Amino acid sequence: MSPSTQSVEVDRLREALEAHGHRFTEQRGAVHRFLAGTDTHPTAEDVFHGVREELPAISLATVYKNLETLVGCGMALKLTWSDGSSRYDGRTDPHHHARCDRCGVVMDIPGNPPPEIVADPGVCPGFHVTGYRLELTGLCAACA
């Protein structure tokens, strides 16, 4: 990422944080940079280990708090599953995911299915769809 792109991202992060009553901190910046620099959908522990390379004194609790702050400000997504596990995504534009049932890897699905597939009134009678999140489950190439 070029210095000017980094500056724009920091400004965008500052604005989002301030709009939600938070201030920019080096820890929040480091967590955001880590998420923005990966497409692996890391766990909080993965983020902790990655950010410790830049900030050795950061705690796991601080990483968790900062991840939740970023999610609350719309600067990250939290992907949760029924087994209680969570992963984080620095990509906040509308997109969908595929998750491996065996190893847990999460991948972005390229492109988008046509919204009329889900927004069709016949899909769920009596329910007005305002959005959706598609998740495909199965086995990744390494586990298949």
Coordinates of N, CA and C in Angstrom, one line a residue:
M1 N 0.9 -1.2 0.0 CA 0.0 0.0 0.0 C 0.9 1.2 0.0
S2 N 0.6 2.2 -0.9 CA 1.4 3.4 -1.0 C 1.2 4.3 0.2
P3 N 2.1 5.2 0.5 CA 1.9 6.1 1.7 C 0.7 6.9 1.5
S4 N 0.3 7.4 0.3 CA -0.9 8.2 0.2 C -2.1 7.4 0.4
T5 N -2.1 6.1 0.0 CA -3.2 5.2 0.2 C -3.4 4.9 1.7
Q6 N -2.3 4.7 2.4 CA -2.3 4.5 3.8 C -2.9 5.7 4.5
S7 N -2.5 6.9 4.1 CA -3.0 8.1 4.7 C -4.5 8.3 4.5
V8 N -5.0 7.9 3.4 CA -6.4 8.0 3.1 C -7.2 7.0 4.0
E9 N -6.6 5.7 4.2 CA -7.2 4.7 5.0 C -7.2 5.2 6.5
V10 N -6.1 5.8 6.9 CA -6.1 6.3 8.3 C -7.1 7.4 8.5
D11 N -7.3 8.3 7.6 CA -8.3 9.3 7.7 C -9.7 8.7 7.7
R12 N -9.9 7.7 6.8 CA -11.2 7.1 6.8 C -11.5 6.4 8.1
L13 N -10.5 5.7 8.7 CA -10.7 5.1 10.0 C -10.9 6.1 11.1
R14 N -10.2 7.2 11.1 CA -10.4 8.2 12.1 C -11.8 8.8 12.0
E15 N -12.3 9.0 10.8 CA -13.6 9.6 10.7 C -14.7 8.6 11.2
A16 N -14.5 7.3 10.8 CA -15.5 6.3 11.3 C -15.5 6.2 12.8
L17 N -14.3 6.2 13.4 CA -14.2 6.0 14.8 C -14.9 7.2 15.5
E18 N -14.5 8.4 15.1 CA -15.0 9.7 15.7 C -16.6 9.8 15.5
A19 N -17.1 9.3 14.4 CA -18.5 9.3 14.1 C -19.3 8.4 15.1
H20 N -18.6 7.5 15.7 CA -19.2 6.5 16.7 C -18.7 6.8 18.1
G21 N -18.1 7.9 18.3 CA -17.7 8.3 19.7 C -16.4 7.7 20.2
H22 N -15.5 7.2 19.2 CA -14.3 6.6 19.6 C -13.1 7.4 19.1
R23 N -11.9 7.2 19.6 CA -10.8 7.9 19.1 C -9.8 7.0 18.5
F24 N -9.0 7.5 17.6 CA -8.0 6.7 16.9 C -6.9 6.4 17.9
T25 N -6.5 5.1 18.0 CA -5.3 4.7 18.8 C -4.4 3.9 17.9
E26 N -3.1 3.8 18.2 CA -2.2 3.0 17.5 C -2.6 1.6 17.4
Q27 N -3.2 1.1 18.5 CA -3.6 -0.3 18.5 C -4.8 -0.5 17.5
R28 N -5.7 0.4 17.5 CA -6.8 0.3 16.5 C -6.3 0.4 15.1
G29 N -5.4 1.3 14.9 CA -4.8 1.4 13.6 C -4.1 0.1 13.2
A30 N -3.3 -0.5 14.1 CA -2.6 -1.7 13.8 C -3.6 -2.9 13.5
V31 N -4.6 -3.0 14.2 CA -5.6 -4.0 14.0 C -6.3 -3.8 12.6
H32 N -6.6 -2.6 12.3 CA -7.3 -2.3 11.1 C -6.3 -2.6 9.9
R33 N -5.0 -2.2 10.0 CA -4.1 -2.4 9.0 C -3.9 -3.9 8.7
F34 N -3.9 -4.7 9.8 CA -3.8 -6.1 9.6 C -4.9 -6.7 8.9
L35 N -6.2 -6.3 9.3 CA -7.4 -6.8 8.6 C -7.4 -6.4 7.2
A36 N -7.1 -5.1 6.9 CA -7.1 -4.6 5.5 C -6.0 -5.3 4.7
G37 N -5.0 -5.8 5.3 CA -3.9 -6.4 4.5 C -4.0 -7.9 4.3
T38 N -5.2 -8.5 4.7 CA -5.3 -10.0 4.5 C -6.7 -10.3 3.9
D39 N -6.7 -11.4 3.2 CA -8.0 -11.9 2.7 C -8.3 -13.3 3.3
T40 N -7.7 -13.6 4.4 CA -7.8 -14.9 5.0 C -8.9 -15.0 6.1
H41 N -9.6 -13.9 6.4 CA -10.7 -14.0 7.4 C -10.2 -14.6 8.7
P42 N -9.3 -13.9 9.4 CA -8.6 -14.4 10.6 C -9.5 -14.4 11.8
T43 N -9.2 -15.3 12.7 CA -9.8 -15.3 14.0 C -9.2 -14.2 14.8
A44 N -9.7 -13.9 16.0 CA -9.1 -12.8 16.8 C -7.7 -13.2 17.3
E45 N -7.5 -14.5 17.5 CA -6.2 -15.0 17.9 C -5.2 -14.8 16.7
D46 N -5.6 -15.0 15.5 CA -4.8 -14.8 14.3 C -4.4 -13.3 14.2
V47 N -5.4 -12.4 14.4 CA -5.1 -11.0 14.4 C -4.1 -10.6 15.5
F48 N -4.3 -11.2 16.7 CA -3.4 -10.9 17.8 C -2.0 -11.3 17.5
H49 N -1.8 -12.5 16.9 CA -0.4 -12.9 16.5 C 0.2 -12.0 15.4
G50 N -0.7 -11.6 14.5 CA -0.2 -10.7 13.4 C 0.2 -9.3 13.9
V51 N -0.6 -8.8 14.8 CA -0.4 -7.4 15.2 C 0.7 -7.4 16.2
R52 N 1.0 -8.5 16.9 CA 2.1 -8.5 17.9 C 3.5 -8.3 17.2
E53 N 3.5 -8.6 15.9 CA 4.8 -8.3 15.2 C 5.1 -6.8 15.1
E54 N 4.0 -6.0 15.1 CA 4.1 -4.6 15.0 C 4.1 -3.9 16.4
L55 N 3.3 -4.5 17.3 CA 3.1 -4.0 18.7 C 3.2 -5.1 19.7
P56 N 4.5 -5.5 20.0 CA 4.7 -6.6 20.9 C 4.0 -6.6 22.2
A57 N 3.6 -5.4 22.7 CA 3.0 -5.4 24.1 C 1.5 -5.5 24.0
I58 N 0.9 -5.5 22.9 CA -0.6 -5.6 22.8 C -1.1 -6.9 23.4
S59 N -2.2 -6.8 24.1 CA -2.8 -8.0 24.7 C -3.9 -8.5 23.8
L60 N -4.3 -9.8 24.0 CA -5.4 -10.4 23.3 C -6.7 -9.7 23.6
A61 N -6.9 -9.3 24.9 CA -8.1 -8.5 25.3 C -8.2 -7.2 24.5
T62 N -7.1 -6.5 24.3 CA -7.1 -5.3 23.5 C -7.5 -5.6 22.1
V63 N -7.0 -6.6 21.5 CA -7.3 -7.0 20.1 C -8.8 -7.3 20.0
Y64 N -9.3 -8.1 20.9 CA -10.8 -8.3 20.9 C -11.6 -7.0 21.0
K65 N -11.2 -6.2 21.9 CA -12.0 -4.9 22.1 C -11.9 -4.0 20.8
N66 N -10.7 -4.0 20.2 CA -10.5 -3.2 19.0 C -11.2 -3.8 17.8
L67 N -11.3 -5.1 17.7 CA -12.0 -5.7 16.7 C -13.5 -5.4 16.8
E68 N -14.0 -5.5 18.0 CA -15.5 -5.2 18.2 C -15.7 -3.7 17.9
T69 N -14.8 -2.8 18.2 CA -14.9 -1.4 17.9 C -15.0 -1.2 16.4
L70 N -14.1 -1.8 15.7 CA -14.0 -1.7 14.2 C -15.3 -2.2 13.6
V71 N -15.8 -3.3 14.1 CA -17.1 -3.9 13.6 C -18.2 -2.9 13.9
G72 N -18.3 -2.3 15.1 CA -19.3 -1.4 15.4 C -19.3 -0.1 14.6
C73 N -18.1 0.3 14.1 CA -17.9 1.5 13.3 C -18.1 1.2 11.8
G74 N -18.3 -0.1 11.4 CA -18.5 -0.4 10.0 C -17.2 -0.6 9.3
M75 N -16.0 -0.7 10.0 CA -14.7 -0.8 9.4 C -14.3 -2.2 9.3
A76 N -15.0 -3.2 9.8 CA -14.7 -4.6 9.7 C -16.1 -5.4 9.8
L77 N -16.0 -6.6 9.3 CA -17.2 -7.5 9.5 C -16.8 -8.6 10.5
K78 N -17.8 -9.0 11.2 CA -17.6 -10.2 12.1 C -18.5 -11.3 11.5
L79 N -17.8 -12.4 11.2 CA -18.5 -13.6 10.6 C -18.7 -14.6 11.7
T80 N -19.9 -14.9 12.1 CA -20.1 -15.8 13.2 C -20.9 -17.0 12.8
W81 N -20.6 -18.2 13.4 CA -21.3 -19.4 13.1 C -21.9 -20.0 14.3
S82 N -22.8 -21.0 14.1 CA -23.6 -21.5 15.2 C -22.8 -22.3 16.2
D83 N -21.6 -22.6 15.9 CA -20.7 -23.3 16.8 C -20.0 -22.3 17.8
G84 N -20.3 -21.0 17.6 CA -19.7 -20.0 18.5 C -18.5 -19.4 18.0
S85 N -17.9 -19.9 16.9 CA -16.6 -19.4 16.4 C -16.9 -18.1 15.5
S86 N -15.9 -17.3 15.5 CA -16.0 -16.0 14.7 C -14.7 -15.8 13.9
R87 N -14.8 -15.1 12.8 CA -13.7 -14.7 12.0 C -14.0 -13.2 11.6
Y88 N -13.0 -12.5 11.3 CA -13.1 -11.1 10.9 C -12.7 -10.8 9.5
D89 N -13.3 -9.8 8.9 CA -13.1 -9.5 7.5 C -12.9 -8.0 7.4
G90 N -11.8 -7.6 6.8 CA -11.5 -6.2 6.6 C -12.2 -5.6 5.4
R91 N -12.8 -6.5 4.6 CA -13.5 -6.1 3.4 C -15.0 -5.9 3.8
T92 N -15.5 -4.6 3.7 CA -16.8 -4.3 4.2 C -17.8 -4.1 3.1
D93 N -17.4 -4.2 1.8 CA -18.3 -4.1 0.7 C -19.2 -5.3 0.7
P94 N -20.4 -5.3 0.1 CA -21.2 -6.5 0.0 C -20.6 -7.6 -0.7
H95 N -20.4 -8.7 -0.1 CA -19.8 -9.9 -0.7 C -20.2 -11.1 0.1
H96 N -19.9 -12.3 -0.4 CA -20.3 -13.5 0.2 C -19.2 -14.4 0.4
H97 N -19.4 -15.5 1.2 CA -18.3 -16.4 1.6 C -18.6 -17.9 1.4
A98 N -17.5 -18.6 1.3 CA -17.5 -20.1 1.3 C -16.7 -20.5 2.5
R99 N -17.2 -21.5 3.3 CA -16.5 -22.0 4.5 C -16.3 -23.5 4.4
C100 N -15.1 -23.9 4.7 CA -14.8 -25.4 4.7 C -15.3 -26.0 6.0
D101 N -16.1 -27.0 5.9 CA -16.6 -27.7 7.1 C -15.5 -28.5 7.8
R102 N -14.4 -28.8 7.2 CA -13.4 -29.6 7.9 C -12.3 -28.7 8.5
C103 N -11.7 -27.8 7.8 CA -10.6 -27.0 8.3 C -11.0 -25.6 8.8
G104 N -12.2 -25.2 8.4 CA -12.7 -23.9 8.8 C -12.2 -22.7 7.9
V105 N -11.4 -22.9 6.9 CA -11.0 -21.8 6.1 C -12.2 -21.1 5.5
V106 N -12.1 -19.8 5.4 CA -13.2 -19.0 4.8 C -12.6 -18.2 3.6
M107 N -13.4 -18.2 2.5 CA -12.9 -17.6 1.3 C -14.0 -16.7 0.8
D108 N -13.7 -15.6 0.1 CA -14.6 -14.7 -0.5 C -15.1 -15.4 -1.8
I109 N -16.4 -15.3 -2.1 CA -17.0 -15.8 -3.3 C -16.9 -14.7 -4.3
P110 N -16.2 -14.9 -5.5 CA -16.1 -13.9 -6.5 C -17.5 -13.5 -7.1
G111 N -17.7 -12.3 -7.4 CA -19.0 -11.9 -8.0 C -20.1 -11.9 -7.0
N112 N -21.3 -11.7 -7.4 CA -22.5 -11.7 -6.6 C -23.6 -12.4 -7.3
P113 N -24.4 -13.2 -6.6 CA -25.6 -13.8 -7.2 C -26.6 -12.7 -7.4
P114 N -27.5 -12.9 -8.4 CA -28.5 -11.8 -8.7 C -29.4 -11.7 -7.4
P115 N -29.6 -10.4 -7.0 CA -30.4 -10.2 -5.8 C -31.8 -10.7 -5.9
E116 N -32.4 -10.8 -7.1 CA -33.7 -11.3 -7.3 C -33.9 -12.7 -6.8
I117 N -32.8 -13.5 -6.7 CA -32.9 -14.9 -6.2 C -33.5 -14.9 -4.8
V118 N -33.0 -13.9 -4.0 CA -33.4 -13.9 -2.6 C -34.5 -12.9 -2.4
A119 N -34.6 -11.8 -3.1 CA -35.6 -10.8 -2.9 C -36.9 -11.1 -3.5
D120 N -37.0 -12.2 -4.2 CA -38.3 -12.7 -4.8 C -39.3 -12.9 -3.7
P121 N -40.5 -12.2 -3.7 CA -41.5 -12.4 -2.6 C -41.9 -13.8 -2.4
G122 N -41.7 -14.7 -3.4 CA -42.1 -16.1 -3.2 C -41.1 -16.9 -2.4
V123 N -39.9 -16.3 -2.2 CA -38.9 -17.0 -1.4 C -39.3 -17.2 0.1
C124 N -39.9 -16.2 0.6 CA -40.3 -16.2 2.0 C -41.6 -15.4 2.1
P125 N -42.8 -16.0 1.8 CA -44.0 -15.2 1.8 C -44.2 -14.5 3.2
G126 N -44.7 -13.2 3.1 CA -44.9 -12.5 4.3 C -43.7 -11.8 4.9
F127 N -42.6 -11.9 4.2 CA -41.3 -11.4 4.7 C -40.7 -10.5 3.7
H128 N -40.4 -9.2 4.0 CA -39.8 -8.2 3.1 C -38.3 -8.3 3.3
V129 N -37.6 -8.8 2.3 CA -36.1 -8.9 2.4 C -35.5 -7.6 2.2
T130 N -34.6 -7.2 3.1 CA -33.9 -5.9 3.0 C -32.4 -6.1 2.7
G131 N -31.9 -7.4 2.9 CA -30.5 -7.7 2.6 C -30.4 -9.2 2.9
Y132 N -29.2 -9.7 2.5 CA -28.9 -11.1 2.8 C -27.4 -11.3 2.8
R133 N -27.0 -12.4 3.4 CA -25.6 -12.8 3.5 C -25.6 -14.3 3.1
L134 N -24.9 -14.6 2.0 CA -24.8 -15.9 1.5 C -23.5 -16.6 2.0
E135 N -23.7 -17.8 2.5 CA -22.5 -18.6 2.9 C -22.6 -20.0 2.3
L136 N -21.7 -20.3 1.5 CA -21.6 -21.7 1.0 C -20.8 -22.5 1.9
T137 N -21.2 -23.7 2.2 CA -20.4 -24.6 3.1 C -20.0 -25.9 2.2
G138 N -18.9 -26.5 2.6 CA -18.5 -27.7 1.9 C -17.0 -27.9 2.2
L139 N -16.3 -28.4 1.3 CA -14.8 -28.8 1.5 C -14.0 -28.0 0.6
C140 N -12.9 -27.4 1.1 CA -12.0 -26.6 0.3 C -11.2 -27.6 -0.5
A141 N -10.4 -27.1 -1.5 CA -9.6 -28.0 -2.3 C -8.6 -28.8 -1.5
A142 N -8.0 -28.2 -0.5 CA -7.1 -29.0 0.3 C -7.7 -30.1 1.1
C143 N -9.0 -30.0 1.5 CA -9.6 -31.0 2.3 C -10.4 -32.0 1.5
A144 N -10.8 -31.6 0.2 CA -11.6 -32.5 -0.6 C -10.9 -33.8 -1.0

